[in-house]
Short mmCIF file of C-alpha atoms and ligand atoms in Angstrom, two decimals:
data_model
loop_
_atom_site.label_atom_id
_atom_site.label_comp_id
_atom_site.label_asym_id
_atom_site.label_seq_id
_atom_site.Cartn_x
_atom_site.Cartn_y
_atom_site.Cartn_z
CA UNK A 1 7.08 -31.11 20.65
CA UNK A 2 9.85 -32.89 21.50
CA UNK A 3 12.35 -30.80 19.43
CA UNK A 4 11.26 -27.38 21.80
CA UNK A 5 11.77 -29.65 24.74
CA UNK A 6 15.19 -30.58 23.25
CA UNK A 7 16.08 -26.78 22.42
CA UNK A 8 15.07 -25.81 26.01
CA UNK A 9 17.20 -28.52 27.83
CA UNK A 10 20.31 -27.11 25.34
CA UNK A 11 19.63 -24.12 26.62
CA UNK A 12 19.10 -24.54 30.48
CA UNK A 13 22.34 -26.45 30.41
CA UNK A 14 24.30 -23.50 28.35
CA UNK A 15 23.09 -21.40 31.13
CA UNK A 16 24.18 -23.16 34.02
CA UNK A 17 27.30 -24.15 32.21
CA UNK A 18 27.99 -19.99 31.65
CA UNK A 19 26.61 -19.01 35.04
CA UNK A 20 30.07 -18.94 36.74
CA UNK A 21 31.45 -16.77 34.66
CA UNK A 22 34.17 -19.19 33.04
CA UNK A 23 34.69 -19.91 29.07
CA UNK A 24 32.47 -22.78 27.82
CA UNK A 25 33.31 -24.25 24.86
CA UNK A 26 31.36 -24.68 21.98
CA UNK A 27 32.86 -27.85 20.76
CA UNK A 28 32.27 -29.71 24.19
CA UNK A 29 28.40 -28.94 24.41
CA UNK A 30 27.99 -29.52 20.67
CA UNK A 31 29.70 -33.35 21.36
CA UNK A 32 27.49 -33.33 24.96
CA UNK A 33 24.28 -32.65 22.78
CA UNK A 34 25.13 -34.31 19.76
CA UNK A 35 24.83 -31.17 18.02
CA UNK A 36 26.75 -29.23 15.36
CA UNK A 37 28.75 -25.65 17.13
CA UNK A 38 26.73 -24.16 14.05
CA UNK A 39 23.35 -25.09 16.21
CA UNK A 40 25.48 -24.19 19.12
CA UNK A 41 25.71 -20.79 18.06
CA UNK A 42 22.07 -20.88 17.02
CA UNK A 43 20.96 -21.34 20.94
CA UNK A 44 24.06 -18.58 21.98
CA UNK A 45 22.43 -16.31 20.07
CA UNK A 46 18.45 -17.58 21.62
CA UNK A 47 20.19 -17.28 24.91
CA UNK A 48 21.68 -13.09 24.18
CA UNK A 49 18.15 -12.51 22.96
CA UNK A 50 16.63 -13.76 26.82
CA UNK A 51 18.42 -10.29 28.04
CA UNK A 52 22.46 -12.26 28.80
CA UNK A 53 25.24 -10.58 27.55
CA UNK A 54 27.47 -13.40 26.13
CA UNK A 55 30.52 -13.28 24.00
CA UNK A 56 32.89 -15.44 22.11
CA UNK A 57 36.72 -15.49 21.93
CA UNK A 58 38.04 -17.18 19.04
CA UNK A 59 39.71 -20.26 20.69
CA UNK A 60 38.26 -20.25 23.98
CA UNK A 61 34.80 -20.33 23.34
CA UNK A 62 32.00 -18.30 25.25
CA UNK A 63 31.58 -16.01 28.07
CA UNK A 64 28.95 -14.01 30.12
CA UNK A 65 30.07 -10.60 30.55
CA UNK A 66 28.89 -10.81 34.42
CA UNK A 67 28.54 -14.05 36.23
CA UNK A 68 24.99 -14.63 37.83
CA UNK A 69 23.60 -16.59 40.57
CA UNK A 70 21.02 -18.48 39.30
CA UNK A 71 17.91 -19.15 41.38
CA UNK A 72 18.06 -22.30 43.32
CA UNK A 73 14.63 -23.75 44.58
CA UNK A 74 16.80 -26.00 47.32
CA UNK A 75 18.62 -22.77 48.21
CA UNK A 76 15.11 -21.15 48.94
CA UNK A 77 14.05 -23.87 50.68
CA UNK A 78 17.03 -24.49 52.95
CA UNK A 79 16.87 -20.63 54.33
CA UNK A 80 12.76 -21.25 54.71
CA UNK A 81 13.03 -24.13 56.78
CA UNK A 82 16.01 -22.36 58.82
CA UNK A 83 13.08 -19.73 59.29
CA UNK A 84 10.54 -22.27 60.38
CA UNK A 85 8.39 -21.93 57.14
CA UNK A 86 7.10 -24.62 54.68
CA UNK A 87 6.23 -22.11 51.45
CA UNK A 88 6.32 -24.40 48.79
CA UNK A 89 8.35 -22.34 45.98
CA UNK A 90 8.85 -23.64 42.10
CA UNK A 91 11.81 -22.01 40.25
CA UNK A 92 11.40 -21.72 36.58
CA UNK A 93 14.35 -20.78 34.49
CA UNK A 94 11.98 -19.65 31.60
CA UNK A 95 8.00 -19.13 31.62
CA UNK A 96 5.45 -16.57 30.40
CA UNK A 97 4.50 -14.91 33.70
CA UNK A 98 4.70 -15.89 37.62
CA UNK A 99 1.44 -14.84 38.23
CA UNK A 100 -0.04 -16.67 35.20
CA UNK A 101 1.67 -20.05 36.20
CA UNK A 102 -0.10 -19.82 39.49
CA UNK A 103 -3.45 -18.50 38.38
CA UNK A 104 -3.55 -21.75 35.82
CA UNK A 105 -3.02 -23.75 39.57
CA UNK A 106 -6.01 -22.22 41.09
CA UNK A 107 -8.41 -23.08 42.83
CA UNK A 108 -7.48 -26.97 43.12
CA UNK A 109 -3.94 -27.50 42.91
CA UNK A 110 -2.73 -24.52 44.62
CA UNK A 111 -2.58 -23.88 48.72
CA UNK A 112 -2.05 -20.49 50.41
CA UNK A 113 1.76 -19.27 50.51
CA UNK A 114 2.97 -20.93 47.38
CA UNK A 115 5.12 -19.13 45.41
CA UNK A 116 6.28 -19.35 41.85
CA UNK A 117 9.46 -17.26 40.81
CA UNK A 118 11.64 -17.31 37.16
CA UNK A 119 15.00 -16.21 35.89
CA UNK A 120 12.91 -15.07 32.63
CA UNK A 121 9.35 -14.20 31.82
CA UNK A 122 8.15 -13.61 28.47
CA UNK A 123 5.07 -12.71 28.98
CA UNK A 124 5.51 -10.27 32.29
CA UNK A 125 2.81 -8.08 32.58
CA UNK A 126 2.52 -5.42 34.37
CA UNK A 127 -0.53 -2.69 35.51
CA UNK A 128 -2.93 -1.61 32.81
CA UNK A 129 -1.84 -3.92 30.40
CA UNK A 130 1.64 -2.97 30.40
CA UNK A 131 4.38 -5.19 29.61
CA UNK A 132 7.13 -6.07 32.48
CA UNK A 133 10.30 -6.19 30.84
CA UNK A 134 11.92 -9.26 32.05
CA UNK A 135 15.70 -9.95 31.09
CA UNK A 136 17.32 -13.11 32.56
CA UNK A 137 18.86 -13.70 35.47
CA UNK A 138 19.17 -9.85 36.25
CA UNK A 139 15.87 -8.92 38.49
CA UNK A 140 12.97 -10.75 40.68
CA UNK A 141 10.04 -11.45 39.31
CA UNK A 142 8.03 -13.62 41.79
CA UNK A 143 4.86 -14.54 42.71
CA UNK A 144 2.50 -15.85 45.63
CA UNK A 145 -0.55 -17.16 46.01
CA UNK A 146 -3.12 -16.47 48.94
CA UNK A 147 -6.43 -17.29 49.21
CA UNK A 148 -9.07 -15.19 50.94
CA UNK A 149 -12.36 -16.91 52.72
CA UNK A 150 -14.22 -14.01 53.06
CA UNK A 151 -14.56 -12.93 48.98
CA UNK A 152 -13.23 -10.58 46.63
CA UNK A 153 -14.08 -7.25 49.59
CA UNK A 154 -11.55 -8.67 52.02
CA UNK A 155 -8.93 -8.32 49.55
CA UNK A 156 -8.77 -4.76 49.30
CA UNK A 157 -5.66 -3.66 50.88
CA UNK A 158 -3.18 -6.45 49.72
CA UNK A 159 -1.66 -4.13 47.48
CA UNK A 160 -0.80 -1.75 50.58
CA UNK A 161 0.45 -5.25 52.59
CA UNK A 162 2.47 -6.72 49.92
CA UNK A 163 4.13 -3.24 49.21
CA UNK A 164 5.01 -2.97 52.86
CA UNK A 165 6.42 -6.24 53.08
CA UNK A 166 8.72 -5.66 49.59
CA UNK A 167 9.54 -2.76 51.79
CA UNK A 168 10.86 -5.14 55.00
CA UNK A 169 12.81 -7.49 52.87
CA UNK A 170 14.70 -4.72 51.12
CA UNK A 171 15.13 -2.66 54.51
CA UNK A 172 16.39 -6.31 56.56
CA UNK A 173 18.75 -6.88 53.70
CA UNK A 174 20.53 -4.15 52.35
CA UNK A 175 19.54 -1.17 54.86
CA UNK A 176 17.51 0.78 52.15
CA UNK A 177 14.73 2.66 53.23
CA UNK A 178 12.23 2.76 50.34
CA UNK A 179 9.15 5.18 49.71
CA UNK A 180 5.84 3.59 48.83
CA UNK A 181 3.53 5.38 45.85
CA UNK A 182 -0.08 4.34 46.03
CA UNK A 183 -1.60 1.97 44.34
CA UNK A 184 0.96 -0.39 43.82
CA UNK A 185 4.66 0.74 43.08
CA UNK A 186 8.03 1.02 45.08
CA UNK A 187 10.08 4.00 44.68
CA UNK A 188 13.91 4.89 45.49
CA UNK A 189 15.87 8.30 44.96
CA UNK A 190 12.19 9.61 43.34
CA UNK A 191 12.10 6.73 40.40
CA UNK A 192 10.51 3.16 40.20
CA UNK A 193 12.43 0.36 42.10
CA UNK A 194 9.46 -2.34 41.81
CA UNK A 195 5.99 -2.79 41.16
CA UNK A 196 3.57 -5.01 42.71
CA UNK A 197 0.37 -6.37 40.43
CA UNK A 198 -2.70 -8.52 42.09
CA UNK A 199 -5.07 -10.90 40.54
CA UNK A 200 -8.18 -12.13 41.52
CA UNK A 201 -10.09 -14.43 40.69
CA UNK A 202 -13.74 -15.65 42.78
CA UNK A 203 -17.45 -15.39 42.48
CA UNK A 204 -19.37 -13.26 44.86
CA UNK A 205 -19.83 -15.31 48.27
CA UNK A 206 -16.81 -17.52 47.84
CA UNK A 207 -13.47 -17.26 48.82
CA UNK A 208 -11.56 -15.09 46.37
CA UNK A 209 -8.02 -16.48 44.73
CA UNK A 210 -5.42 -13.73 44.89
CA UNK A 211 -1.99 -14.02 43.25
CA UNK A 212 0.03 -11.23 44.56
CA UNK A 213 3.04 -10.53 41.54
CA UNK A 214 5.83 -8.97 42.73
CA UNK A 215 8.74 -6.97 40.06
CA UNK A 216 11.76 -5.83 41.71
CA UNK A 217 14.76 -4.25 39.56
CA UNK A 218 18.21 -5.99 41.12
CA UNK A 219 20.59 -5.12 38.28
CA UNK A 220 18.86 -3.99 35.26
CA UNK A 221 21.12 -4.67 32.10
CA UNK A 222 21.86 -1.85 29.72
CA UNK A 223 19.71 -3.36 26.85
CA UNK A 224 16.65 -4.31 28.70
CA UNK A 225 17.16 -1.05 30.20
CA UNK A 226 16.38 0.93 26.72
CA UNK A 227 12.73 -0.81 26.68
CA UNK A 228 11.41 0.56 30.02
CA UNK A 229 9.22 3.18 29.32
CA UNK A 230 9.63 4.90 32.51
CA UNK A 231 12.51 6.32 35.00
CA UNK A 232 13.60 3.61 36.98
CA UNK A 233 16.07 2.27 39.31
CA UNK A 234 17.62 -0.74 40.65
CA UNK A 235 18.99 -2.29 43.95
CA UNK A 236 22.69 -2.26 42.45
CA UNK A 237 22.39 1.38 42.53
CA UNK A 238 21.99 1.77 45.87
CA UNK A 239 24.54 -0.78 47.74
CA UNK A 240 27.63 -2.31 47.86
CA UNK A 241 26.18 -5.49 49.29
CA UNK A 242 26.09 -8.40 47.61
CA UNK A 243 22.90 -9.59 45.94
CA UNK A 244 21.90 -12.96 46.52
CA UNK A 245 18.35 -13.68 45.11
CA UNK A 246 18.03 -17.01 46.80
CA UNK A 247 18.50 -14.91 49.64
CA UNK A 248 15.79 -12.17 48.92
CA UNK A 249 13.26 -14.43 47.39
CA UNK A 250 13.08 -16.19 51.57
CA UNK A 251 13.12 -12.86 52.88
CA UNK A 252 10.46 -11.51 51.04
CA UNK A 253 8.39 -14.83 51.33
CA UNK A 254 8.89 -14.25 54.91
CA UNK A 255 8.15 -10.89 55.66
CA UNK A 256 4.73 -11.31 52.84
CA UNK A 257 3.61 -14.41 54.76
CA UNK A 258 3.36 -12.60 58.17
CA UNK A 259 2.34 -9.28 56.92
CA UNK A 260 -0.87 -11.51 54.93
CA UNK A 261 -1.66 -13.33 58.55
CA UNK A 262 -1.54 -10.16 60.34
CA UNK A 263 -4.02 -8.71 57.70
CA UNK A 264 -6.00 -11.75 57.59
CA UNK A 265 -6.43 -11.86 61.39
CA UNK A 266 -7.13 -8.12 61.16
CA UNK A 267 -5.03 -7.38 64.44
CA UNK A 268 -2.66 -5.03 62.02
CA UNK A 269 -3.34 -1.22 60.80
CA UNK A 270 -1.29 -0.38 58.10
CA UNK A 271 -2.31 3.29 57.94
CA UNK A 272 0.77 4.75 59.81
CA UNK A 273 3.31 2.32 58.52
CA UNK A 274 2.39 3.57 54.84
CA UNK A 275 2.14 7.21 55.71
CA UNK A 276 5.79 6.65 57.16
CA UNK A 277 7.02 5.99 53.65
CA UNK A 278 4.24 7.60 51.70
CA UNK A 279 6.09 9.30 48.58
CA UNK A 280 2.67 11.50 48.08
CA UNK A 281 2.16 12.54 51.56
CA UNK A 282 0.98 15.93 51.69
CA UNK A 283 1.87 16.43 48.10
CA UNK A 284 -0.38 17.81 45.33
CA UNK A 285 -1.30 15.10 42.90
CA UNK A 286 -3.32 14.23 40.14
CA UNK A 287 -5.98 11.24 39.74
CA UNK A 288 -5.89 9.68 36.58
CA UNK A 289 -8.69 7.45 35.59
CA UNK A 290 -9.19 6.78 31.95
CA UNK A 291 -9.67 10.07 30.13
CA UNK A 292 -10.81 11.62 33.80
CA UNK A 293 -8.36 13.28 36.32
CA UNK A 294 -8.87 14.90 39.57
CA UNK A 295 -6.42 17.23 41.49
CA UNK A 296 -5.71 17.42 45.00
CA UNK A 297 -3.54 16.91 47.94
CA UNK A 298 -2.27 13.16 48.66
CA UNK A 299 -3.73 12.65 52.38
CA UNK A 300 -2.05 8.84 52.62
CA UNK A 301 -4.79 6.05 52.87
CA UNK A 302 -7.75 4.69 54.81
CA UNK A 303 -7.97 1.10 56.89
CA UNK A 304 -8.89 -0.23 53.35
CA UNK A 305 -6.25 1.30 51.43
CA UNK A 306 -7.95 3.96 49.63
CA UNK A 307 -6.02 6.78 48.99
CA UNK A 308 -7.20 9.56 50.76
CA UNK A 309 -7.59 12.92 48.27
CA UNK A 310 -7.94 16.34 50.03
CA UNK A 311 -10.12 18.26 47.28
CA UNK A 312 -11.95 21.69 47.39
CA UNK A 313 -11.51 21.21 51.49
CA UNK A 314 -13.21 17.99 51.81
CA UNK A 315 -11.02 14.64 52.46
CA UNK A 316 -12.31 11.17 50.37
CA UNK A 317 -11.70 7.80 49.86
CA UNK A 318 -10.70 6.85 46.34
CA UNK A 319 -11.06 3.54 45.63
CA UNK A 320 -9.79 0.94 42.35
CA UNK A 321 -7.68 -0.84 40.73
CA UNK A 322 -7.12 0.81 37.59
CA UNK A 323 -6.61 3.88 39.20
CA UNK A 324 -3.13 5.86 38.76
CA UNK A 325 -1.27 8.71 40.72
CA UNK A 326 0.74 11.40 39.50
CA UNK A 327 2.68 14.45 41.40
CA UNK A 328 1.72 17.91 40.34
CA UNK A 329 5.04 20.49 39.71
C1 BTN B 1 3.70 -2.43 37.33
O1 BTN B 1 4.36 -1.75 38.35
O2 BTN B 1 2.98 -2.81 36.56
C2 BTN B 1 3.49 -4.18 38.30
C3 BTN B 1 4.69 -4.65 37.52
C4 BTN B 1 4.16 -6.59 38.20
C5 BTN B 1 5.63 -6.97 37.58
C6 BTN B 1 5.45 -8.41 38.16
S1 BTN B 1 7.03 -9.44 37.74
C7 BTN B 1 6.33 -11.22 38.25
C8 BTN B 1 4.88 -10.83 38.54
N1 BTN B 1 4.77 -11.79 37.14
C9 BTN B 1 4.06 -10.74 35.85
O3 BTN B 1 3.73 -11.10 34.93
N2 BTN B 1 3.90 -9.63 36.64
C10 BTN B 1 4.35 -9.53 38.15
#
């Protein structure tokens, strides 16, 4: 246990030193932690396996191919405070999954609005049991906890609320207009930019504990891109503006918190806003559930967030977290 903790400390410290993009001497790091140069080299190899592109120049040391700006809890909190928000934010360097991290604190050690972000996820999860590739320091892995007193049924539509909040944040920081693909995807230029994973926990007639997870591609490293099994894009392909991940975390917290509060008080309808950004609106689609599929015309969503599908002249709401939607050529 002590050895694993020590290894983690050395790796986290090495990453901090490398982050600026300057050379880091293996000899000095070795001296700092009382370990051999071979041991430092092993740590560098482990760091590369997290998705960081590190190279070595004889006589100079190790360097990152691209400097990275690390997530910083105090920076996020300062921006939030400035906006009058007080969400608790935990920043992890390495974690299994930000959703799982928050779920472990349910029900007693967590409050609505608490957030977890990480530089790297070893077990990042996507919808329908898929893996979410989570290379170190390049994208955004974000989760927020929200408690719904009215129970599980009232959690319907949270995917819509979260997708609209991500859209708000991207528009406000980068002036980019994204499209939304029911039930949980954010699209840009016809391919996936971000995905949302909602985990729910609760008993009938009791409050529902919701974890809203967001994975947003910012600057996908080449090596990790090869592992992604669907067409994708990232923010850096669409803007020259600097991507400050701390600012982005604060912007998403702001957008998500205000949309969740509005949704909770039931004084907002997202139907029209969704329709304006709906990637498949009025297009022929195929709705898949396991082995079954239904063809129809996408007619947006209803007040609950269900997909409205027109099939054989009738428009019907389609519910279900395990459904997925594809376009028909
Ligand atoms: C999907 O499109 O399939 C959903 C992807 C959700 C990924 C995010 S990353 C942060 C949070 N933690 C996880 O393990 N998954 C979500």
